Coordinates of N, CA, C and O in Angstrom, one line a residue:
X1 N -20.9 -65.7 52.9 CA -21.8 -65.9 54.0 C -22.9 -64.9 54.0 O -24.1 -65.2 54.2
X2 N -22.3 -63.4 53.7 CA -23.9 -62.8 53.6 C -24.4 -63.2 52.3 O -25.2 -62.3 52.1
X3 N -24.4 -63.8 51.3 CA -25.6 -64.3 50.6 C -26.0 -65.2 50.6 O -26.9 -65.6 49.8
X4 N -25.4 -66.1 51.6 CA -26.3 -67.2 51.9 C -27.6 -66.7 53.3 O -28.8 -67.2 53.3
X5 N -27.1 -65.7 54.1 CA -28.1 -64.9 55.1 C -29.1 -64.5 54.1 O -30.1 -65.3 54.2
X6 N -29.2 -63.6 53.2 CA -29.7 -63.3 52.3 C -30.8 -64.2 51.7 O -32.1 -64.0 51.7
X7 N -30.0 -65.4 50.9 CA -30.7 -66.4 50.8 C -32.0 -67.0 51.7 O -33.2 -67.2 51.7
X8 N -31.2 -67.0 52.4 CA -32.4 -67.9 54.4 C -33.5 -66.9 54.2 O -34.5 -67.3 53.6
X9 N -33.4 -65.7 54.7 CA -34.5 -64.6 54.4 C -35.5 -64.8 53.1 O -36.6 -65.2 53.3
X10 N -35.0 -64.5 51.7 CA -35.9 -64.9 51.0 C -36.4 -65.9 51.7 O -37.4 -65.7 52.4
X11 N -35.7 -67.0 51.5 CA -36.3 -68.7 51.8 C -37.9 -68.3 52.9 O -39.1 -68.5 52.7
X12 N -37.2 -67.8 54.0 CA -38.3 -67.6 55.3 C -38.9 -66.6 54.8 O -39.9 -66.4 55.6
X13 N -39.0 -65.6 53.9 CA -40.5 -65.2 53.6 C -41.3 -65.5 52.4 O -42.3 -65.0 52.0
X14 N -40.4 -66.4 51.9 CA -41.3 -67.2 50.6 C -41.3 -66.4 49.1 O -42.2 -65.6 48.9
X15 N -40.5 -66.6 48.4 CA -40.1 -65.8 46.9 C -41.5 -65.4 46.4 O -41.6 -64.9 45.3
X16 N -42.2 -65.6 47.1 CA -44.2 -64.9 46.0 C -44.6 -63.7 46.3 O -45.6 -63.2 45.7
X17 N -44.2 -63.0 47.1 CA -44.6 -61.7 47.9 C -44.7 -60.5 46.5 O -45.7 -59.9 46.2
X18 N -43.5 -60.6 46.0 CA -43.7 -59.9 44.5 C -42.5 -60.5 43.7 O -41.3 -60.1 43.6
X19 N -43.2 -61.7 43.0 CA -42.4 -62.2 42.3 C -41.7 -61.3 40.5 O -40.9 -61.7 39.6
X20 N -42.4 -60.4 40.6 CA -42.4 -59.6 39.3 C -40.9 -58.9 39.6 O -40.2 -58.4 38.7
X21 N -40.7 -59.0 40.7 CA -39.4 -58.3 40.9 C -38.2 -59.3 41.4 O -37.0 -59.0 41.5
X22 N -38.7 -60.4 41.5 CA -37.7 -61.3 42.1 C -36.2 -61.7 41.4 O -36.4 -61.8 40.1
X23 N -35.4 -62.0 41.6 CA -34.0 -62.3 40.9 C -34.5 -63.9 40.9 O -35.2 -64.5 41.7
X24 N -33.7 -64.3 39.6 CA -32.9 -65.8 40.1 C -32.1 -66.2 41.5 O -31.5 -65.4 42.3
X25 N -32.3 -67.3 41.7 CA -31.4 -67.5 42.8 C -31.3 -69.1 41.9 O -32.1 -70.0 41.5
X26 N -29.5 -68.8 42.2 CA -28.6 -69.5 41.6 C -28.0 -70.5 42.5 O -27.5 -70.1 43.6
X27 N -28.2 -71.8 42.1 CA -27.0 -73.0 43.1 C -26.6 -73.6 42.7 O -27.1 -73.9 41.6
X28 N -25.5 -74.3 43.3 CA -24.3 -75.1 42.7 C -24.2 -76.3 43.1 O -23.4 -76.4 44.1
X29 N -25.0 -77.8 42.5 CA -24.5 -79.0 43.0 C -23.7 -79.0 43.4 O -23.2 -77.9 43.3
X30 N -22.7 -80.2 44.3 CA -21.7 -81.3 44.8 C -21.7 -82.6 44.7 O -20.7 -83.3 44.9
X31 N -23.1 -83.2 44.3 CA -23.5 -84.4 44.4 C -24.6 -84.7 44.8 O -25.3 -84.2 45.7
X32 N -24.9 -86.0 43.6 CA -26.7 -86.1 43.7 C -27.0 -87.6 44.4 O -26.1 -88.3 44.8
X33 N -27.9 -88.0 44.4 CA -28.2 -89.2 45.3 C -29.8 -90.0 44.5 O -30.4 -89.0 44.0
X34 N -30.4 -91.0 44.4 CA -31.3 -91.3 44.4 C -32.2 -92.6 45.0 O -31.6 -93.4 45.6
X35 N -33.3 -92.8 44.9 CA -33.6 -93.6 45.6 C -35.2 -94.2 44.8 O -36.0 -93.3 44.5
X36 N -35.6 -95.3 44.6 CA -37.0 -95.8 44.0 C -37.6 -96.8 44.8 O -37.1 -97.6 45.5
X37 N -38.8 -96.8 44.7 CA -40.0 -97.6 45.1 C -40.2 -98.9 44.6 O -40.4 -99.3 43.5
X38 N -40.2 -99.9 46.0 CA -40.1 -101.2 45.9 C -41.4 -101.4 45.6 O -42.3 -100.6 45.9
X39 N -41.3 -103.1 44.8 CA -42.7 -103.1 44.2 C -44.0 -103.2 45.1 O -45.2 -103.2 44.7
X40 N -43.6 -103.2 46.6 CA -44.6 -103.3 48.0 C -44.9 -101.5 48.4 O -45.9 -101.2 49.1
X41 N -44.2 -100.6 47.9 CA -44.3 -99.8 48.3 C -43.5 -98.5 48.7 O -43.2 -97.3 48.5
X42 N -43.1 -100.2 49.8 CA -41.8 -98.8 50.2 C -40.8 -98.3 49.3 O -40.8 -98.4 48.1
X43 N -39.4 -97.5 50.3 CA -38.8 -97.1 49.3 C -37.4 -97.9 49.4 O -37.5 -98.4 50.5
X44 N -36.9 -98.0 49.1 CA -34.9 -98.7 48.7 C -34.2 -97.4 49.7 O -34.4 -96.2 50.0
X45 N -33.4 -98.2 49.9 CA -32.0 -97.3 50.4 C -32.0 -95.9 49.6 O -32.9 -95.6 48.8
X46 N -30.9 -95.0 49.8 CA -30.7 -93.9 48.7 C -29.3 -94.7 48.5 O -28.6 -95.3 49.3
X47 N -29.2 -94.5 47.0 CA -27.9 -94.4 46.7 C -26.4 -93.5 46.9 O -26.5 -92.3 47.0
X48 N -25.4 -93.9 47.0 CA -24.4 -93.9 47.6 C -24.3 -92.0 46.4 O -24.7 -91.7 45.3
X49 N -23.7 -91.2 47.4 CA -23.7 -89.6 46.4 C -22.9 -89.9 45.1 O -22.0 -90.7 45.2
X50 N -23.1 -89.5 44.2 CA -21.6 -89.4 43.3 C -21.3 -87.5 43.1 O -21.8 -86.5 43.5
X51 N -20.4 -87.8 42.5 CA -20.0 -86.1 42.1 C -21.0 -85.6 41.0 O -21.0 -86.2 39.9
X52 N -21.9 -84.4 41.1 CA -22.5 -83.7 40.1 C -22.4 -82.3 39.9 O -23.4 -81.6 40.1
X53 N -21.5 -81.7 39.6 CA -21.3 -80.4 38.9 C -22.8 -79.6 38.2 O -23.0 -79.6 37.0
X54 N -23.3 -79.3 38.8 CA -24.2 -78.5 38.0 C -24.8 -77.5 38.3 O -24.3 -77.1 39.3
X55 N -25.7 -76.8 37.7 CA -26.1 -75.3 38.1 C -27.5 -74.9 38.2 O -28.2 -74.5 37.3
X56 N -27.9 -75.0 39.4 CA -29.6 -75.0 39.1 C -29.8 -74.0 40.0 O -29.3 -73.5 41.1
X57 N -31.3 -73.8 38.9 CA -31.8 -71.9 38.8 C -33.4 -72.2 39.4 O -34.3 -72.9 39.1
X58 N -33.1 -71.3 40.3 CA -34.8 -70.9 40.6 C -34.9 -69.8 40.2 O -34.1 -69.0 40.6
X59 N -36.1 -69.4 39.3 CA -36.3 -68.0 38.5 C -37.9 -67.7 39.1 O -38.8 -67.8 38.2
X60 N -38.1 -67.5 40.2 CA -39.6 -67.0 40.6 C -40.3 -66.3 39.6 O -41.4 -66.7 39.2
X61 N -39.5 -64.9 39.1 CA -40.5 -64.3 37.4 C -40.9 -65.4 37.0 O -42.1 -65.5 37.4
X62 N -40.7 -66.4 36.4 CA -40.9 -67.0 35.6 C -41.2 -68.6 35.7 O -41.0 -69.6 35.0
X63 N -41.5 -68.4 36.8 CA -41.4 -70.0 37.6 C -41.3 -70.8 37.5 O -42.2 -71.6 37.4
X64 N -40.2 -70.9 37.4 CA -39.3 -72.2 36.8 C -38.3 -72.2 37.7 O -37.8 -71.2 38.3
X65 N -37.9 -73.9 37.7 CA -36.7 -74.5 38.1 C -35.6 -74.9 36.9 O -36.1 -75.1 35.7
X66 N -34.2 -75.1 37.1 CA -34.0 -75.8 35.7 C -32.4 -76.1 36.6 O -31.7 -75.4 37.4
X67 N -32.4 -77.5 36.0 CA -31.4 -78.4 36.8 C -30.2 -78.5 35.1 O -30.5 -79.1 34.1
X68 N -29.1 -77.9 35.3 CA -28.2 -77.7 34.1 C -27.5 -78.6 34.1 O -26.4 -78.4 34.7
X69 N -27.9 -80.3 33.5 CA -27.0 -80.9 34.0 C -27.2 -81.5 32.8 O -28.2 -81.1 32.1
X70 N -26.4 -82.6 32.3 CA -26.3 -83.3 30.7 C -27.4 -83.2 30.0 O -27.4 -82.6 28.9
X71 N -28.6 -84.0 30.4 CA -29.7 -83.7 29.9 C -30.6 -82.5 30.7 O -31.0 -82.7 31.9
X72 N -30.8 -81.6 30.3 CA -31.4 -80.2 30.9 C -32.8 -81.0 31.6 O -33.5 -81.9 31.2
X73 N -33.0 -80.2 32.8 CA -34.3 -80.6 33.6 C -34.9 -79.5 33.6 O -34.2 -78.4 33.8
X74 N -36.3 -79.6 33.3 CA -37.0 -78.3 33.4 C -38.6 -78.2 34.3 O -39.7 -78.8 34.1
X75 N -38.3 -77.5 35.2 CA -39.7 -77.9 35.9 C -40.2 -76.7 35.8 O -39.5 -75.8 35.8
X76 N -41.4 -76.5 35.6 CA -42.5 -75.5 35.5 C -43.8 -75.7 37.3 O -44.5 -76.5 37.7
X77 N -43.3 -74.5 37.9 CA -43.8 -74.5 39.2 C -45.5 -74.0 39.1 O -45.9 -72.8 38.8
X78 N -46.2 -75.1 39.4 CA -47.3 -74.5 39.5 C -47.9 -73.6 40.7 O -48.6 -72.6 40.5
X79 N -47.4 -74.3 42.0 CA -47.6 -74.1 42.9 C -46.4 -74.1 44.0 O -45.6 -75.0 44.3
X80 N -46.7 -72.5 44.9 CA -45.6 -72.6 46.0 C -46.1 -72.9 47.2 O -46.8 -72.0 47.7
X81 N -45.9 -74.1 47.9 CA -46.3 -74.9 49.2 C -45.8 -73.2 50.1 O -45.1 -72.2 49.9
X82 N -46.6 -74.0 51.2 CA -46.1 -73.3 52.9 C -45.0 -73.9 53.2 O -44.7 -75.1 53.2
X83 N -44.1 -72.2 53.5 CA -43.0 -72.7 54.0 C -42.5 -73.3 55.4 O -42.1 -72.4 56.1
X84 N -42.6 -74.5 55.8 CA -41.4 -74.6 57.0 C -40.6 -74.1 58.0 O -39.5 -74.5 57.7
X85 N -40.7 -73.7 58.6 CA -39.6 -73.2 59.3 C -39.4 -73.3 60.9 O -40.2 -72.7 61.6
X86 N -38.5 -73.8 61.3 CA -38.2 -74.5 63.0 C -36.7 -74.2 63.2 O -35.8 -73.9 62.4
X87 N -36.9 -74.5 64.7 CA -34.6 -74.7 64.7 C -34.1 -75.6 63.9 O -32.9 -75.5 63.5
X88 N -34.8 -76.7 63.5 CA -34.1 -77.7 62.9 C -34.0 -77.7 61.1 O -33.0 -78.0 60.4
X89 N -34.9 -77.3 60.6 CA -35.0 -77.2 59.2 C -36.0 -75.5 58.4 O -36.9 -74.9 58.9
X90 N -35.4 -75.2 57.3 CA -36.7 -74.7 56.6 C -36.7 -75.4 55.0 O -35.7 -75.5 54.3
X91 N -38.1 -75.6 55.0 CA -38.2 -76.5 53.9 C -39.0 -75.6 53.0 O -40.1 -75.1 53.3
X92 N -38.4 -75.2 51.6 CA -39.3 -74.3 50.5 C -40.3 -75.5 49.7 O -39.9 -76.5 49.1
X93 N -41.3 -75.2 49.8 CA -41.9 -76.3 48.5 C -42.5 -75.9 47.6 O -43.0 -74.8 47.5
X94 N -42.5 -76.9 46.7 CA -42.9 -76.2 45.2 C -43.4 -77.3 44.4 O -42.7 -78.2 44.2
X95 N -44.7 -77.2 44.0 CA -45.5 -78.3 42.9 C -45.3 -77.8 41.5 O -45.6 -76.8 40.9
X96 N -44.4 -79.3 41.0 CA -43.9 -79.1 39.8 C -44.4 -79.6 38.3 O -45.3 -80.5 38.3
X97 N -44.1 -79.3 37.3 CA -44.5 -80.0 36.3 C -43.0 -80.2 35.4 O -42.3 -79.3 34.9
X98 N -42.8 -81.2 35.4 CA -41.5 -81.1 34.4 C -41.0 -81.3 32.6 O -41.0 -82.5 32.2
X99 N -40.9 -80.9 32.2 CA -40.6 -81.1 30.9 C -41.0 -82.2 29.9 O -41.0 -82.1 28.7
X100 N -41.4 -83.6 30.9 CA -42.0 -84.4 29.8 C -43.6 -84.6 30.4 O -44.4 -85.5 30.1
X101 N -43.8 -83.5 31.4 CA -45.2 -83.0 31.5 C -45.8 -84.4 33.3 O -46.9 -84.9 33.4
X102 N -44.6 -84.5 34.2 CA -44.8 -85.3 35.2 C -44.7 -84.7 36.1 O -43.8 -83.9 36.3
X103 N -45.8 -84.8 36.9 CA -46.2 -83.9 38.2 C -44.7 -84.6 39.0 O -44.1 -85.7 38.9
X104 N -44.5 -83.5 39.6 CA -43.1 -84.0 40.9 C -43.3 -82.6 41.8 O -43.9 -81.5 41.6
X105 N -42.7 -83.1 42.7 CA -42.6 -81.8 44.2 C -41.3 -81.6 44.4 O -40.6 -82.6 44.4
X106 N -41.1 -80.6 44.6 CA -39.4 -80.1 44.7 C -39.4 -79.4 46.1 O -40.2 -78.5 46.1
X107 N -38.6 -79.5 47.1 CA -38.3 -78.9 48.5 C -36.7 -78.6 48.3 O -35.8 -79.3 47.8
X108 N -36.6 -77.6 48.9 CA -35.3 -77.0 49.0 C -35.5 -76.7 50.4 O -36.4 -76.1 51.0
X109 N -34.3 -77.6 50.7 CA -34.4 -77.5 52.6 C -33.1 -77.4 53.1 O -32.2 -78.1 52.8
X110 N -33.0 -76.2 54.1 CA -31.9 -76.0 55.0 C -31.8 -76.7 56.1 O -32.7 -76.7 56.9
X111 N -30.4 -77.4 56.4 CA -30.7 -78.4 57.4 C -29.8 -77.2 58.6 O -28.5 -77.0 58.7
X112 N -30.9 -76.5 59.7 CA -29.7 -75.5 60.3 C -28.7 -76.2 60.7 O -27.6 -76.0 60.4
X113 N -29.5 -77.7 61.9 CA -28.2 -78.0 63.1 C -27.2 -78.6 62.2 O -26.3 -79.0 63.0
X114 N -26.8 -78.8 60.6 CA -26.1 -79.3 60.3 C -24.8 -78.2 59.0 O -24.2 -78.5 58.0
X115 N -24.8 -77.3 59.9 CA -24.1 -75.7 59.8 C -24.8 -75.2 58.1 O -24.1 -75.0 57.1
X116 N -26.2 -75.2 58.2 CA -27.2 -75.0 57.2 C -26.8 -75.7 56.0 O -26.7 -75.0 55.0
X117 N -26.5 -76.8 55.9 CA -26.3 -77.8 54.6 C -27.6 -77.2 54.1 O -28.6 -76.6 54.6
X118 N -27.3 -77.6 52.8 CA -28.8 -77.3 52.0 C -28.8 -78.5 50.6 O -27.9 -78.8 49.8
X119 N -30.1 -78.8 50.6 CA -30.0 -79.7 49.9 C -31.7 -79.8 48.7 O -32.8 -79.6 49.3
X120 N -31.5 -80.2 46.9 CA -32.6 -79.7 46.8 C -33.5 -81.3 46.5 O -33.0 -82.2 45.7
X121 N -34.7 -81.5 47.2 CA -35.5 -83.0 46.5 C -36.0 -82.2 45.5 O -36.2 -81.0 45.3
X122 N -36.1 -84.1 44.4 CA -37.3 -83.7 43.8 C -38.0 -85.2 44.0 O -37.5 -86.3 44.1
X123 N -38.8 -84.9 44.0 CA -40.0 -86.3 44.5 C -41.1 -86.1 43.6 O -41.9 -85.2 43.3
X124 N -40.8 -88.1 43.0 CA -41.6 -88.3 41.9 C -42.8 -89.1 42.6 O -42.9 -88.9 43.8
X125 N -43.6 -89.9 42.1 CA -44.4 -90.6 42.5 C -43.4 -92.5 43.1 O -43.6 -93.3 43.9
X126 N -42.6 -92.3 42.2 CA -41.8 -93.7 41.9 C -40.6 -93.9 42.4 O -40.1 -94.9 42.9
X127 N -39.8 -92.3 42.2 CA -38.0 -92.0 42.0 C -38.1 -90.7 42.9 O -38.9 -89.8 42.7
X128 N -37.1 -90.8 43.9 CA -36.8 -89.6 44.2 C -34.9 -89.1 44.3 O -33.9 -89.8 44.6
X129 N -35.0 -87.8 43.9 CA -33.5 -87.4 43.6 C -32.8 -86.0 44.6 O -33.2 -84.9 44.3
X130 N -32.0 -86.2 45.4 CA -31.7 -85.4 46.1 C -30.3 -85.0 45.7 O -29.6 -85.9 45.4
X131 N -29.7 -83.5 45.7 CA -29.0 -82.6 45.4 C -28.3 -82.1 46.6 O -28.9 -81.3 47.4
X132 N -26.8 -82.6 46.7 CA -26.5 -81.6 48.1 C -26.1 -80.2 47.2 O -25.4 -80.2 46.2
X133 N -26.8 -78.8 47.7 CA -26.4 -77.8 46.7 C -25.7 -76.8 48.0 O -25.4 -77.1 49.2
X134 N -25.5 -75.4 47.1 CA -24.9 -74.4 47.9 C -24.8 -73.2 47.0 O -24.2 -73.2 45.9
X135 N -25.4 -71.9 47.5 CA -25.2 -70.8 46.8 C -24.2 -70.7 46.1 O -23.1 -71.0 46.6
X136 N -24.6 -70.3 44.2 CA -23.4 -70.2 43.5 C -23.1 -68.5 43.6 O -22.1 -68.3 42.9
X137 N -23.5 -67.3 44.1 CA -23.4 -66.0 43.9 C -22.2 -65.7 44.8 O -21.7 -64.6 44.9

């Protein structure tokens, strides 16, 4: 519990303050979800969770994300959005570039009223993929 407090703090003051000194912050899937863009627009349902074991790293030094999951995901953060923050959510954001070089946005958001679930998007232009995660430290 205190490193998930810990966690929230970073989160609410935004990992860029001095990122030369920042740690990883480490999390641990439970299950992922996805959802794509009908040919009108909109989007489809999300798919039903399945189970996903994996281990994904925010490394501010070096700004990167990386999702350790069968085929490795690697996002290179260009940009860290304004953070969010209300009773109901705080939302981290981050403009990404990922490994086969496709712009996507990644938010890591705490749902408080929902005893702080946390969960990470990544949103493509077409596909979007959501992570229920949870501090692995």
């Amino acid at each position: 519990m205190k490193n998930l407090k810990i966690l929230l703090l970073l989160m609410a003051f935004g990992f860029g303050f001095q990122k030369s000194y920042a740690q990883p912050i480490r999390f641990k899937s439970s299950s992922v979800s996805f959802t794509d863009k009908k040919n009108d627009g909109t989007w489809n349902e999300w798919s039903d969770f399945v189970e996903a074991n994996v281990l994904i790293t925010l490394d501010p030094k070096k700004d990167l994300i990386l999702i350790n999951s069968a085929e490795v995901q690697s996002f290179k953060i260009k940009a860290y959005g304004e953070i969010e923050d209300n009773d109901e959510v705080n939302i981290v954001p981050f403009e990404c570039v990922d490994n086969r070089y496709s712009n996507c946005k990644i938010l890591i958001i705490t749902k408080k009223k929902e005893s702080n679930r946390m969960q990470i998007y990544i949103n493509y232009n077409e596909v979007k993929f959501v992570y229920n995660i949870y501090n692995s430290n």
